Tab-separated table of C-alpha atoms and ligand atoms in Angstrom:
chain	number	residue	atom	x	y	z
A	22	UNK	CA	98.462	122.284	124.982
A	23	UNK	CA	99.712	120.518	121.843
A	24	UNK	CA	98.111	121.149	118.587
A	25	UNK	CA	97.185	118.148	116.275
A	26	UNK	CA	96.870	119.235	112.553
A	27	UNK	CA	94.245	117.322	111.038
A	28	UNK	CA	93.284	116.929	107.125
A	29	UNK	CA	89.916	115.360	106.257
A	30	UNK	CA	89.384	113.350	102.816
A	31	UNK	CA	85.853	113.190	101.648
A	32	UNK	CA	83.581	116.249	102.428
A	33	UNK	CA	80.370	114.656	102.579
A	34	UNK	CA	78.339	113.589	105.487
A	35	UNK	CA	81.177	112.091	107.425
A	36	UNK	CA	83.843	114.483	106.730
A	37	UNK	CA	81.848	117.104	108.212
A	38	UNK	CA	80.794	114.909	111.409
A	39	UNK	CA	84.421	114.052	111.766
A	40	UNK	CA	85.280	117.982	111.527
A	41	UNK	CA	82.843	118.741	114.158
A	42	UNK	CA	83.730	116.137	116.496
A	43	UNK	CA	87.455	117.440	116.499
A	44	UNK	CA	86.551	120.873	117.100
A	45	UNK	CA	84.051	119.881	120.070
A	46	UNK	CA	86.878	117.923	121.707
A	47	UNK	CA	87.950	120.478	123.795
A	48	UNK	CA	84.563	121.739	125.018
A	49	UNK	CA	83.945	118.158	126.670
A	50	UNK	CA	87.692	117.434	127.831
A	51	UNK	CA	89.133	121.043	128.493
A	52	UNK	CA	92.356	119.260	129.884
A	53	UNK	CA	93.249	117.303	126.895
A	54	UNK	CA	96.977	117.148	126.186
A	55	UNK	CA	96.483	117.247	122.498
A	56	UNK	CA	93.976	119.597	120.658
A	57	UNK	CA	93.336	118.616	117.105
A	58	UNK	CA	92.701	121.570	114.424
A	59	UNK	CA	91.130	120.782	111.153
A	60	UNK	CA	93.511	122.581	108.547
A	61	UNK	CA	92.823	120.742	105.398
A	62	UNK	CA	90.490	118.998	103.308
A	63	UNK	CA	90.356	117.134	100.070
A	64	UNK	CA	87.689	116.170	97.763
A	65	UNK	CA	87.028	115.504	94.039
A	66	UNK	CA	83.980	117.694	94.271
A	67	UNK	CA	84.950	121.421	94.452
A	68	UNK	CA	81.709	122.501	95.634
A	69	UNK	CA	82.197	120.006	98.652
A	70	UNK	CA	85.386	121.399	99.474
A	71	UNK	CA	84.344	125.048	99.248
A	72	UNK	CA	81.557	124.351	101.680
A	73	UNK	CA	83.634	122.382	103.983
A	74	UNK	CA	86.055	125.168	104.142
A	75	UNK	CA	83.433	127.626	104.748
A	76	UNK	CA	81.765	125.458	107.383
A	77	UNK	CA	84.802	124.688	109.345
A	78	UNK	CA	87.126	127.324	108.770
A	79	UNK	CA	85.806	130.305	110.882
A	80	UNK	CA	88.961	129.979	113.341
A	81	UNK	CA	91.641	128.320	111.425
A	82	UNK	CA	91.530	128.667	107.580
A	83	UNK	CA	91.066	125.136	105.777
A	84	UNK	CA	93.400	124.540	102.832
A	85	UNK	CA	91.521	122.877	100.155
A	86	UNK	CA	93.074	120.103	97.571
A	87	UNK	CA	91.327	118.561	94.827
A	88	UNK	CA	93.654	115.357	94.903
A	89	UNK	CA	94.063	113.777	98.258
A	90	UNK	CA	97.562	113.106	97.758
A	91	UNK	CA	98.418	116.683	97.866
A	92	UNK	CA	96.678	116.502	101.434
A	93	UNK	CA	99.097	113.830	102.359
A	94	UNK	CA	102.093	115.591	101.041
A	95	UNK	CA	101.150	118.349	103.460
A	96	UNK	CA	103.897	118.305	105.875
A	97	UNK	CA	101.919	120.132	108.650
A	98	UNK	CA	99.106	117.496	108.647
A	99	UNK	CA	99.477	114.905	111.371
A	100	UNK	CA	96.553	113.009	111.090
A	101	UNK	CA	94.046	112.193	108.428
A	102	UNK	CA	90.341	111.189	108.523
A	103	UNK	CA	89.060	109.000	105.687
A	104	UNK	CA	85.449	109.824	105.279
A	105	UNK	CA	85.531	109.400	101.384
A	106	UNK	CA	83.695	106.536	99.522
A	107	UNK	CA	84.460	102.880	100.277
A	108	UNK	CA	86.476	102.188	97.290
A	109	UNK	CA	88.883	104.520	98.215
A	110	UNK	CA	89.336	103.344	101.759
A	111	UNK	CA	92.225	100.764	100.817
A	112	UNK	CA	94.457	103.008	98.755
A	113	UNK	CA	93.839	106.028	100.985
A	114	UNK	CA	94.398	104.174	104.218
A	115	UNK	CA	97.567	102.761	103.273
A	116	UNK	CA	98.844	105.876	101.579
A	117	UNK	CA	98.027	107.875	105.169
A	118	UNK	CA	99.526	105.449	107.289
A	119	UNK	CA	102.901	105.185	104.862
A	120	UNK	CA	102.837	108.937	105.137
A	121	UNK	CA	103.476	108.561	108.545
A	122	UNK	CA	100.076	109.986	109.558
A	123	UNK	CA	97.504	108.803	112.048
A	124	UNK	CA	94.406	107.339	110.731
A	125	UNK	CA	90.905	107.836	111.874
A	126	UNK	CA	89.104	105.987	108.985
A	127	UNK	CA	85.507	105.328	108.490
A	128	UNK	CA	83.927	101.885	108.255
A	129	UNK	CA	83.717	99.408	106.479
A	130	UNK	CA	87.390	100.053	105.381
A	131	UNK	CA	87.453	99.000	101.796
A	132	UNK	CA	85.175	96.611	99.862
A	133	UNK	CA	86.454	93.447	101.441
A	134	UNK	CA	88.018	91.969	104.586
A	135	UNK	CA	91.370	91.892	102.285
A	136	UNK	CA	91.005	95.550	101.782
A	137	UNK	CA	90.657	95.784	105.515
A	138	UNK	CA	93.703	93.595	106.108
A	139	UNK	CA	95.990	95.773	103.751
A	140	UNK	CA	95.161	98.787	105.643
A	141	UNK	CA	95.793	97.181	108.891
A	142	UNK	CA	99.236	95.962	107.947
A	143	UNK	CA	100.010	99.170	106.471
A	144	UNK	CA	99.403	100.692	109.912
A	145	UNK	CA	101.061	98.268	111.778
A	146	UNK	CA	104.309	98.316	109.565
A	147	UNK	CA	104.480	102.273	109.776
A	148	UNK	CA	103.611	102.433	113.512
A	149	UNK	CA	100.758	104.946	113.525
A	150	UNK	CA	97.739	105.339	115.605
A	151	UNK	CA	94.463	104.002	113.900
A	152	UNK	CA	90.796	104.034	114.755
A	153	UNK	CA	87.857	102.950	112.919
A	154	UNK	CA	84.204	104.790	112.877
A	155	UNK	CA	82.240	102.153	114.423
A	156	UNK	CA	80.594	104.838	116.728
A	157	UNK	CA	77.828	103.030	118.142
A	158	UNK	CA	80.197	101.319	120.326
A	159	UNK	CA	80.352	104.927	122.107
A	160	UNK	CA	76.851	105.297	122.898
A	161	UNK	CA	76.699	105.229	126.747
A	162	UNK	CA	73.969	102.967	126.832
A	163	UNK	CA	75.728	100.540	124.768
A	164	UNK	CA	78.726	100.617	126.987
A	165	UNK	CA	76.406	99.880	129.764
A	166	UNK	CA	74.560	97.149	127.956
A	167	UNK	CA	78.284	95.776	127.682
A	168	UNK	CA	78.927	95.924	131.235
A	169	UNK	CA	75.524	94.383	132.142
A	170	UNK	CA	76.235	91.423	130.141
A	171	UNK	CA	80.059	90.983	131.267
A	172	UNK	CA	78.840	90.998	134.957
A	173	UNK	CA	76.565	88.492	134.540
A	174	UNK	CA	73.408	90.011	135.310
A	175	UNK	CA	71.533	88.846	132.758
A	176	UNK	CA	73.077	85.159	133.574
A	177	UNK	CA	74.561	83.458	130.981
A	178	UNK	CA	73.812	84.937	127.095
A	179	UNK	CA	71.843	82.485	125.117
A	180	UNK	CA	70.803	84.562	121.873
A	181	UNK	CA	71.042	88.136	120.648
A	182	UNK	CA	69.303	90.202	117.901
A	183	UNK	CA	70.726	93.003	116.071
A	184	UNK	CA	68.617	94.813	113.683
A	185	UNK	CA	69.722	98.145	110.933
A	186	UNK	CA	66.465	98.986	109.162
A	187	UNK	CA	66.011	102.316	107.290
A	188	UNK	CA	64.695	103.422	104.338
A	189	UNK	CA	67.334	105.840	102.444
A	190	UNK	CA	67.597	103.399	99.573
A	191	UNK	CA	63.726	102.696	99.698
A	192	UNK	CA	62.601	105.221	97.029
A	193	UNK	CA	62.809	104.057	93.539
A	194	UNK	CA	63.923	107.934	92.487
A	195	UNK	CA	67.182	107.364	94.981
A	196	UNK	CA	70.181	107.651	92.479
A	197	UNK	CA	72.911	104.831	91.570
A	198	UNK	CA	75.722	106.526	93.414
A	199	UNK	CA	78.840	105.102	94.285
A	200	UNK	CA	77.044	103.106	97.013
A	201	UNK	CA	75.252	100.599	94.567
A	202	UNK	CA	78.217	99.230	92.426
A	203	UNK	CA	80.417	96.585	93.503
A	204	UNK	CA	83.567	98.479	92.202
A	205	UNK	CA	83.164	101.489	94.259
A	206	UNK	CA	80.565	100.703	97.252
A	207	UNK	CA	81.479	96.842	97.588
A	208	UNK	CA	78.811	95.506	99.797
A	209	UNK	CA	75.503	97.148	99.927
A	210	UNK	CA	73.287	96.997	103.001
A	211	UNK	CA	76.090	94.876	104.576
A	212	UNK	CA	79.047	97.202	104.255
A	213	UNK	CA	76.798	100.241	105.220
A	214	UNK	CA	74.454	98.465	108.054
A	215	UNK	CA	75.462	95.249	108.890
A	216	UNK	CA	79.064	96.072	109.851
A	217	UNK	CA	78.004	98.303	112.619
A	218	UNK	CA	75.720	95.537	113.607
A	219	UNK	CA	78.490	92.797	113.488
A	220	UNK	CA	80.899	95.051	115.519
A	221	UNK	CA	78.220	95.618	118.150
A	222	UNK	CA	77.793	91.868	118.626
A	223	UNK	CA	81.690	91.475	118.588
A	224	UNK	CA	81.858	94.490	121.451
A	225	UNK	CA	79.264	92.955	123.567
A	226	UNK	CA	79.705	89.368	123.230
A	227	UNK	CA	82.804	88.423	121.335
A	228	UNK	CA	84.125	87.170	118.439
A	229	UNK	CA	81.807	85.168	115.504
A	230	UNK	CA	82.763	82.173	114.293
A	231	UNK	CA	80.245	81.007	111.783
A	232	UNK	CA	77.368	82.482	109.895
A	233	UNK	CA	74.505	81.255	107.393
A	234	UNK	CA	72.864	84.272	105.611
A	235	UNK	CA	70.436	85.198	102.718
A	236	UNK	CA	70.867	88.808	100.967
A	237	UNK	CA	68.002	90.460	98.425
A	238	UNK	CA	67.892	93.394	96.117
A	239	UNK	CA	64.487	94.836	96.537
A	240	UNK	CA	64.980	97.766	93.765
A	241	UNK	CA	67.434	96.189	91.188
A	242	UNK	CA	67.516	99.416	88.976
A	243	UNK	CA	67.958	103.025	89.912
A	244	UNK	CA	68.266	106.289	88.022
A	245	UNK	CA	71.931	107.492	86.979
A	246	UNK	CA	73.059	110.489	88.183
A	247	UNK	CA	76.279	112.277	89.398
A	248	UNK	CA	75.153	112.686	93.080
A	249	UNK	CA	76.953	111.931	96.583
A	250	UNK	CA	75.115	111.442	100.013
A	251	UNK	CA	72.425	108.931	101.108
A	252	UNK	CA	69.278	110.936	100.914
A	253	UNK	CA	68.987	112.393	97.415
A	254	UNK	CA	65.872	111.158	95.241
A	255	UNK	CA	65.379	112.058	91.691
A	256	UNK	CA	62.117	112.289	89.645
A	257	UNK	CA	61.620	108.977	87.851
A	258	UNK	CA	58.933	110.190	85.729
A	259	UNK	CA	61.646	112.720	84.226
A	260	UNK	CA	62.030	111.924	80.289
A	261	UNK	CA	65.091	110.618	79.229
A	262	UNK	CA	66.441	109.535	83.014
A	263	UNK	CA	68.555	106.682	82.356
A	264	UNK	CA	68.620	103.596	84.519
A	265	UNK	CA	71.402	101.066	85.713
A	266	UNK	CA	71.813	98.075	87.590
A	267	UNK	CA	72.091	97.629	91.369
A	268	UNK	CA	75.056	95.108	91.941
A	269	UNK	CA	74.945	94.640	95.461
A	270	UNK	CA	72.089	93.840	98.304
A	271	UNK	CA	69.632	95.919	99.904
A	272	UNK	CA	68.800	93.573	102.542
A	273	UNK	CA	70.462	90.937	104.502
A	274	UNK	CA	69.386	88.250	107.145
A	275	UNK	CA	72.059	86.064	109.053
A	276	UNK	CA	72.174	83.563	111.806
A	277	UNK	CA	75.705	83.846	113.588
A	278	UNK	CA	77.327	81.274	115.777
A	279	UNK	CA	79.576	83.346	118.792
A	280	UNK	CA	82.773	82.021	120.092
A	281	UNK	CA	81.121	81.929	123.478
A	282	UNK	CA	78.308	79.708	122.333
A	283	UNK	CA	75.598	82.609	121.875
A	284	UNK	CA	73.685	82.494	118.896
A	285	UNK	CA	72.699	85.958	117.110
A	286	UNK	CA	70.284	87.115	114.241
A	287	UNK	CA	71.389	90.258	112.169
A	288	UNK	CA	69.006	91.946	109.840
A	289	UNK	CA	70.186	94.940	107.627
A	290	UNK	CA	67.936	96.616	105.082
A	291	UNK	CA	68.643	100.091	103.394
A	292	UNK	CA	65.279	100.193	101.710
A	293	UNK	CA	62.719	99.625	104.237
A	294	UNK	CA	59.499	101.442	103.674
A	295	UNK	CA	58.597	102.839	107.008
A	296	UNK	CA	61.594	102.242	108.866
A	297	UNK	CA	63.983	105.289	109.545
A	298	UNK	CA	67.383	104.540	111.120
A	299	UNK	CA	65.595	101.599	113.182
A	300	UNK	CA	68.591	100.236	114.761
A	301	UNK	CA	68.958	98.130	117.867
A	302	UNK	CA	70.628	95.495	119.864
A	303	UNK	CA	69.091	92.861	122.420
A	304	UNK	CA	70.777	90.279	124.368
A	305	UNK	CA	68.911	87.406	126.028
A	306	UNK	CA	70.319	85.318	128.946
A	307	UNK	CA	69.158	82.904	131.093
A	308	UNK	CA	68.438	85.322	133.813
A	309	UNK	CA	67.167	88.482	131.700
A	310	UNK	CA	67.943	90.644	128.926
A	311	UNK	CA	69.179	94.100	127.785
A	312	UNK	CA	67.870	96.003	124.578
A	313	UNK	CA	68.727	99.058	122.890
A	314	UNK	CA	66.895	101.118	120.591
A	315	UNK	CA	69.067	103.591	118.338
A	316	UNK	CA	66.147	106.290	118.341
A	317	UNK	CA	65.884	106.053	122.343
A	318	UNK	CA	69.758	106.416	122.502
A	319	UNK	CA	69.586	107.299	126.379
A	320	UNK	CA	67.316	104.353	127.494
A	321	UNK	CA	68.333	100.845	128.024
A	322	UNK	CA	65.707	98.111	128.796
A	323	UNK	CA	66.749	95.600	131.310
A	324	UNK	CA	65.338	92.528	133.036
A	325	UNK	CA	67.406	90.892	135.387
A	326	UNK	CA	66.731	88.920	138.614
A	327	UNK	CA	65.643	85.287	139.959
A	328	UNK	CA	62.078	85.503	138.673
A	329	UNK	CA	62.384	83.916	135.307
A	330	UNK	CA	58.986	83.679	134.256
A	331	UNK	CA	56.709	86.959	134.660
A	332	UNK	CA	59.977	88.870	135.682
A	333	UNK	CA	59.319	92.645	134.567
A	334	UNK	CA	61.602	94.590	132.232
A	335	UNK	CA	62.342	98.112	133.271
A	336	UNK	CA	63.815	101.246	131.621
A	337	UNK	CA	67.100	102.459	133.088
A	338	UNK	CA	68.720	106.106	131.615
A	339	UNK	CA	71.959	106.511	130.967
A	340	UNK	CA	73.928	108.187	133.713
A	341	UNK	CA	77.427	109.571	134.813
A	342	UNK	CA	79.335	106.399	134.753
A	343	UNK	CA	77.971	105.011	131.497
A	344	UNK	CA	80.890	105.246	129.003
A	345	UNK	CA	81.873	108.723	128.540
A	346	UNK	CA	78.145	110.143	129.445
A	347	UNK	CA	79.987	112.407	131.958
A	348	UNK	CA	81.791	114.343	129.817
A	349	UNK	CA	78.122	115.317	127.933
A	350	UNK	CA	75.549	115.822	130.694
A	351	UNK	CA	75.603	116.062	134.605
A	352	UNK	CA	72.660	114.019	135.435
A	353	UNK	CA	70.666	110.944	134.385
A	354	UNK	CA	68.207	110.719	131.589
A	355	UNK	CA	69.321	113.865	129.406
A	356	UNK	CA	69.514	112.927	125.872
A	357	UNK	CA	72.737	112.623	123.906
A	358	UNK	CA	73.055	112.422	119.852
A	359	UNK	CA	74.525	111.013	117.020
A	360	UNK	CA	77.463	113.415	116.933
A	361	UNK	CA	78.174	112.760	120.084
A	362	UNK	CA	79.391	109.239	119.519
A	363	UNK	CA	81.802	110.653	117.100
A	364	UNK	CA	83.001	113.232	119.910
A	365	UNK	CA	83.869	110.222	121.592
A	366	UNK	CA	85.666	108.231	118.750
A	367	UNK	CA	87.572	111.614	118.058
A	368	UNK	CA	88.572	111.641	121.938
A	369	UNK	CA	89.654	108.178	121.902
A	370	UNK	CA	91.818	108.487	118.802
A	371	UNK	CA	93.693	111.557	120.064
A	372	UNK	CA	93.945	110.116	123.737
A	373	UNK	CA	95.742	107.177	121.716
A	374	UNK	CA	98.027	109.506	119.794
A	375	UNK	CA	98.814	111.073	123.382
A	376	UNK	CA	100.096	107.416	124.231
A	377	UNK	CA	97.313	107.290	126.888
A	378	UNK	CA	95.565	103.656	127.189
A	379	UNK	CA	92.343	103.724	125.508
A	380	UNK	CA	89.949	101.153	124.082
A	381	UNK	CA	89.802	101.982	120.238
A	382	UNK	CA	88.016	100.233	117.775
A	383	UNK	CA	90.746	99.194	115.624
A	384	UNK	CA	91.823	97.709	112.146
A	385	UNK	CA	91.314	94.497	113.662
A	386	UNK	CA	88.050	94.933	114.493
A	387	UNK	CA	87.424	96.391	110.963
A	388	UNK	CA	88.850	93.038	109.607
A	389	UNK	CA	86.766	90.873	111.918
A	390	UNK	CA	83.799	92.873	111.081
A	391	UNK	CA	84.460	92.463	107.133
A	392	UNK	CA	85.352	88.983	107.356
A	393	UNK	CA	81.976	88.262	108.603
A	394	UNK	CA	80.350	90.220	106.004
A	395	UNK	CA	82.223	88.438	103.414
A	396	UNK	CA	81.261	85.111	105.135
A	397	UNK	CA	77.721	86.096	104.676
A	398	UNK	CA	78.010	86.943	101.051
A	399	UNK	CA	79.727	83.423	100.597
A	400	UNK	CA	76.809	81.546	102.684
A	401	UNK	CA	74.147	83.457	100.533
A	402	UNK	CA	76.001	81.928	97.452
A	403	UNK	CA	76.713	78.229	98.514
A	404	UNK	CA	73.292	77.986	100.680
A	405	UNK	CA	75.287	76.735	103.756
A	406	UNK	CA	77.257	77.717	106.931
A	407	UNK	CA	80.521	79.368	106.426
A	408	UNK	CA	82.967	78.929	109.484
A	409	UNK	CA	85.106	81.961	110.491
B	730	NAD	N1	80.064	105.508	111.047
B	730	NAD	C1	78.878	105.694	110.191
B	730	NAD	O1	77.695	105.854	111.187
B	730	NAD	C2	78.576	106.283	109.228
B	730	NAD	C3	77.747	107.020	108.360
B	730	NAD	C4	77.948	107.188	107.275
B	730	NAD	C5	78.755	106.945	106.387
B	730	NAD	N2	79.896	106.388	106.937
B	730	NAD	C6	80.956	106.168	105.739
B	730	NAD	O2	81.731	107.317	105.622
B	730	NAD	C7	82.043	107.098	104.420
B	730	NAD	C8	81.632	108.339	103.498
B	730	NAD	O3	80.277	108.419	103.484
B	730	NAD	P1	79.484	109.668	103.479
B	730	NAD	O4	77.931	109.427	103.701
B	730	NAD	O5	80.052	110.517	104.069
B	730	NAD	O6	79.221	109.717	101.781
B	730	NAD	P2	79.058	111.078	100.746
B	730	NAD	O7	79.015	110.678	99.621
B	730	NAD	O8	78.263	112.106	101.474
B	730	NAD	O9	80.409	111.756	100.867
B	730	NAD	C9	81.797	111.399	100.243
B	730	NAD	C10	82.744	111.979	99.796
B	730	NAD	O10	83.717	111.745	99.136
B	730	NAD	C11	84.207	112.863	98.137
B	730	NAD	N3	84.760	111.932	97.240
B	730	NAD	C12	84.527	111.219	96.311
B	730	NAD	N4	85.648	110.732	95.607
B	730	NAD	C13	86.841	111.449	96.413
B	730	NAD	C14	87.972	111.354	96.052
B	730	NAD	N5	88.673	110.540	95.063
B	730	NAD	N6	88.944	112.346	96.928
B	730	NAD	C15	88.213	112.903	97.488
B	730	NAD	N7	86.984	113.032	98.090
B	730	NAD	C16	86.277	112.300	97.379
B	730	NAD	C17	82.715	112.772	97.475
B	730	NAD	O11	82.663	114.121	96.496
B	730	NAD	C18	81.950	113.248	98.636
B	730	NAD	O12	81.884	114.653	98.935
B	730	NAD	C19	81.483	105.653	103.766
B	730	NAD	O13	82.597	105.040	103.798
B	730	NAD	C20	80.684	105.520	104.610
B	730	NAD	O14	80.356	103.752	104.992
B	730	NAD	C21	80.106	106.114	108.058
């Protein structure tokens, strides 16, 4: 078995998730031709890099670099995960491709569709393999929903809804991290949440051709603090705490027109009190519906048949044959988790590097999703439909 030496840039939440995913690959697919090994990490925070090296260096020592350029200069490193904040995606993604290394990059791939396009162009120019962190595609129930829609079981799709409501930014003491500034985060709830929603709609129903949208900021000022991570909270009664302006949206609601004629609604909120990662997708058709809830990931609500009115909806459980479920569990109805979606993503990445045929979430998908997000902002500004 060949070893693929991997470096991780950005040792926050996603950096750890990618590292765990690489490490678990051979446990789920023991016959893989290529086995990834995390050998290096780069993070501007020495503490984050040190924690990462301790967490993931038990069997192979992890070399640690404060500057990601030194990681890219390491000739051993053949593939790189970009799990740093959004404002670094463009520079990093282009540099990884130009260094001739394969690239697994987190969504939304930069601040705008132009940023995602620059990374895509560098990947194509340098002939490296690249995939994007649209991991909800890899939930077996989502794969089954896609197959159900494609098979015509629910008839002709008429309309769809995707929602991503959560509360990591709902607390007024949630600090003004890189996510809330245009220069470092780009879009707000759009890039963080709606990017996944648009990708799910595209994955199940195809391209988006037009949008109309409104965005809103629920908490216009947040306390200033040097923190990373989604979930930090500061004591806003602390004397002397300084506050700064939130520059991007907490909330977006949009109507989308799909190329196949389906209408869609996308709603995303990062500051929704009472909602914790309440994500979901539903597709309605002329003969039925299919509905998925992220927090019940192994279940799908399906209504199909020829009753029309009064047609029942039943719960079906993921089972071997749905996406990559069989690599995790032997029988139906045994729950899989968030990290498992990243294990599947890592597997697709590594298979593509080995030259095996596999459907990846590509940089073309990242550009398409980002173009829809940019169009949502343009629609908010103009008040009208924006065609893509
Ligand atoms: N696919 C998903 O479901 C998902 C979920 C969460 C985050 N993400 C994406 O992953 C990326 C990281 O998000 P996160 O939640 O892990 O963020 P985070 O804030 O937890 O971690 C980011 C890390 O990057 C480091 N960093 C900052 N500047 C750096 C630099 N110049 N060089 C190297 N490291 C640097 C920070 O010190 C921090 O350790 C974002 O682009 C985000 O959109 C994707």
